[in-house]
Coordinates of C-alpha atoms in Angstrom, one line a residue:
R233 CA 93.5 -24.0 145.1
D234 CA 96.4 -23.0 143.0
S235 CA 98.3 -25.3 140.7
N236 CA 100.4 -26.6 143.6
G237 CA 97.3 -27.5 145.6
N238 CA 97.8 -24.6 148.1
S239 CA 94.5 -23.4 149.5
V240 CA 93.8 -20.0 151.0
I241 CA 94.6 -21.4 154.4
H242 CA 98.1 -22.3 153.3
Y243 CA 98.6 -18.7 152.0
C244 CA 97.3 -17.2 155.3
C245 CA 100.0 -19.2 157.1
E246 CA 102.7 -18.0 154.7
G247 CA 101.8 -14.4 155.8
G248 CA 102.5 -15.0 159.5
D249 CA 101.3 -12.4 161.9
R250 CA 100.2 -10.1 159.0
S251 CA 97.6 -12.7 158.1
L252 CA 96.3 -13.7 161.5
A253 CA 93.0 -11.9 161.1
C254 CA 92.5 -13.6 157.8
L255 CA 93.4 -17.0 159.3
A256 CA 91.0 -16.4 162.2
L257 CA 88.2 -15.6 159.8
L258 CA 88.9 -18.8 157.8
L259 CA 89.1 -20.9 160.9
N260 CA 85.6 -19.7 161.8
T261 CA 84.2 -20.4 158.4
R262 CA 82.0 -23.5 158.0
G263 CA 83.3 -26.1 155.7
I264 CA 87.0 -24.9 155.6
D265 CA 89.4 -27.9 155.5
I266 CA 91.9 -27.0 158.2
N267 CA 93.9 -30.1 157.1
A268 CA 93.9 -29.4 153.4
R269 CA 97.1 -30.8 151.7
N270 CA 98.9 -29.4 148.8
V271 CA 100.6 -31.5 146.1
Q272 CA 103.6 -32.1 148.4
G273 CA 101.2 -33.3 151.1
A274 CA 101.9 -30.3 153.3
T275 CA 99.1 -28.7 155.4
A276 CA 98.9 -25.2 156.7
L277 CA 100.5 -26.4 159.9
H278 CA 103.5 -27.5 157.9
T279 CA 103.7 -24.1 156.3
A280 CA 103.5 -22.3 159.6
A281 CA 106.1 -24.6 161.2
R282 CA 108.5 -24.2 158.3
R283 CA 108.2 -20.5 158.5
G284 CA 108.4 -20.3 162.3
Y285 CA 105.1 -18.6 162.6
E286 CA 104.1 -19.6 166.2
N287 CA 100.9 -17.5 166.3
S288 CA 99.6 -19.1 163.1
M289 CA 100.5 -22.5 164.5
Q290 CA 98.7 -21.8 167.8
S291 CA 95.6 -20.7 165.9
L292 CA 95.6 -24.0 163.9
L293 CA 96.3 -26.1 166.9
I294 CA 93.5 -24.5 169.0
S295 CA 91.2 -25.0 166.1
G296 CA 91.8 -28.8 166.1
C297 CA 94.1 -29.4 163.2
R298 CA 95.8 -32.8 162.9
R299 CA 99.3 -32.6 164.5
D300 CA 101.1 -35.5 162.9
V301 CA 100.2 -35.3 159.2
Q302 CA 103.2 -36.4 157.1
D303 CA 104.1 -34.6 153.9
A304 CA 105.6 -36.4 150.8
D305 CA 109.0 -36.6 152.6
G306 CA 107.3 -38.1 155.7
N307 CA 108.0 -34.9 157.7
T308 CA 105.5 -33.6 160.2
A309 CA 105.2 -30.0 161.3
L310 CA 107.4 -31.0 164.2
H311 CA 110.1 -32.2 161.9
L312 CA 110.0 -29.0 160.0
A313 CA 110.2 -26.8 163.1
A314 CA 113.3 -28.8 164.2
I315 CA 114.9 -28.7 160.7
F316 CA 114.5 -24.9 160.5
G317 CA 115.4 -24.2 164.1
H318 CA 112.1 -22.8 165.4
R319 CA 112.3 -23.5 169.1
A320 CA 108.9 -21.8 170.0
C321 CA 107.2 -23.7 167.3
T322 CA 108.7 -27.0 168.4
E323 CA 107.6 -26.4 172.0
A324 CA 104.1 -25.4 170.9
L325 CA 103.7 -28.5 168.9
L326 CA 104.9 -30.7 171.7
H327 CA 102.7 -29.0 174.3
N328 CA 99.8 -29.5 171.9
G329 CA 100.2 -33.3 171.4
A330 CA 102.6 -33.6 168.4
D331 CA 104.2 -37.1 168.5
P332 CA 108.0 -36.8 168.6
S333 CA 108.4 -40.5 167.7
V334 CA 107.0 -40.2 164.2
R335 CA 109.7 -41.1 161.6
N336 CA 110.1 -39.4 158.2
N337 CA 111.0 -41.2 155.0
D338 CA 114.6 -41.2 156.0
G339 CA 113.7 -43.0 159.3
M340 CA 114.4 -39.9 161.4
T341 CA 112.4 -38.4 164.2
A342 CA 112.5 -34.7 165.0
T343 CA 114.9 -35.5 167.8
D344 CA 117.2 -37.4 165.4
I345 CA 117.3 -34.4 163.1
Q346 CA 118.4 -32.1 166.0
T347 CA 121.0 -34.6 167.2
D348 CA 122.2 -35.0 163.6
Q349 CA 122.7 -31.3 163.5
G350 CA 124.7 -31.3 166.7
C351 CA 121.9 -30.4 169.1
A352 CA 121.1 -32.5 172.2
P353 CA 117.5 -33.7 172.8
A354 CA 115.5 -32.3 175.7
E355 CA 114.6 -34.1 178.9
G356 CA 112.7 -37.3 178.2
G357 CA 114.0 -37.5 174.7
A358 CA 111.4 -35.1 173.3
A359 CA 112.5 -32.8 170.6
C360 CA 113.3 -29.3 171.8
C361 CA 114.8 -27.1 169.2
V362 CA 118.0 -25.3 170.3
I363 CA 119.2 -24.6 166.8
Q364 CA 119.6 -20.8 166.1

């Protein structure tokens, strides 16, 4: 880990598609902590969601990462995908069991964030990012 608590799995998710082979190798390594948190409480899933790297997210989700870990601000990966306008990531998280009712430290759900930014929630009230 570096001084910010980022592990090699965090860095693989920072690299997006360029680092998918590295991520696949790590995810198949015994003892790797797929839910490792940095000093801000963010996991690799948070990193991929913030960056909009759907393929990295899918790899983590398929490998069984926790979907609703909250960082120091109370944000889940779903919150970050909504905040940064990554529709495909938002949809992937929802299809893989992310909970759209989780509230961050400001009391907001991912749907609230989108509505606050002028976007309408999808059918059923689930977050569906339409921000471009």
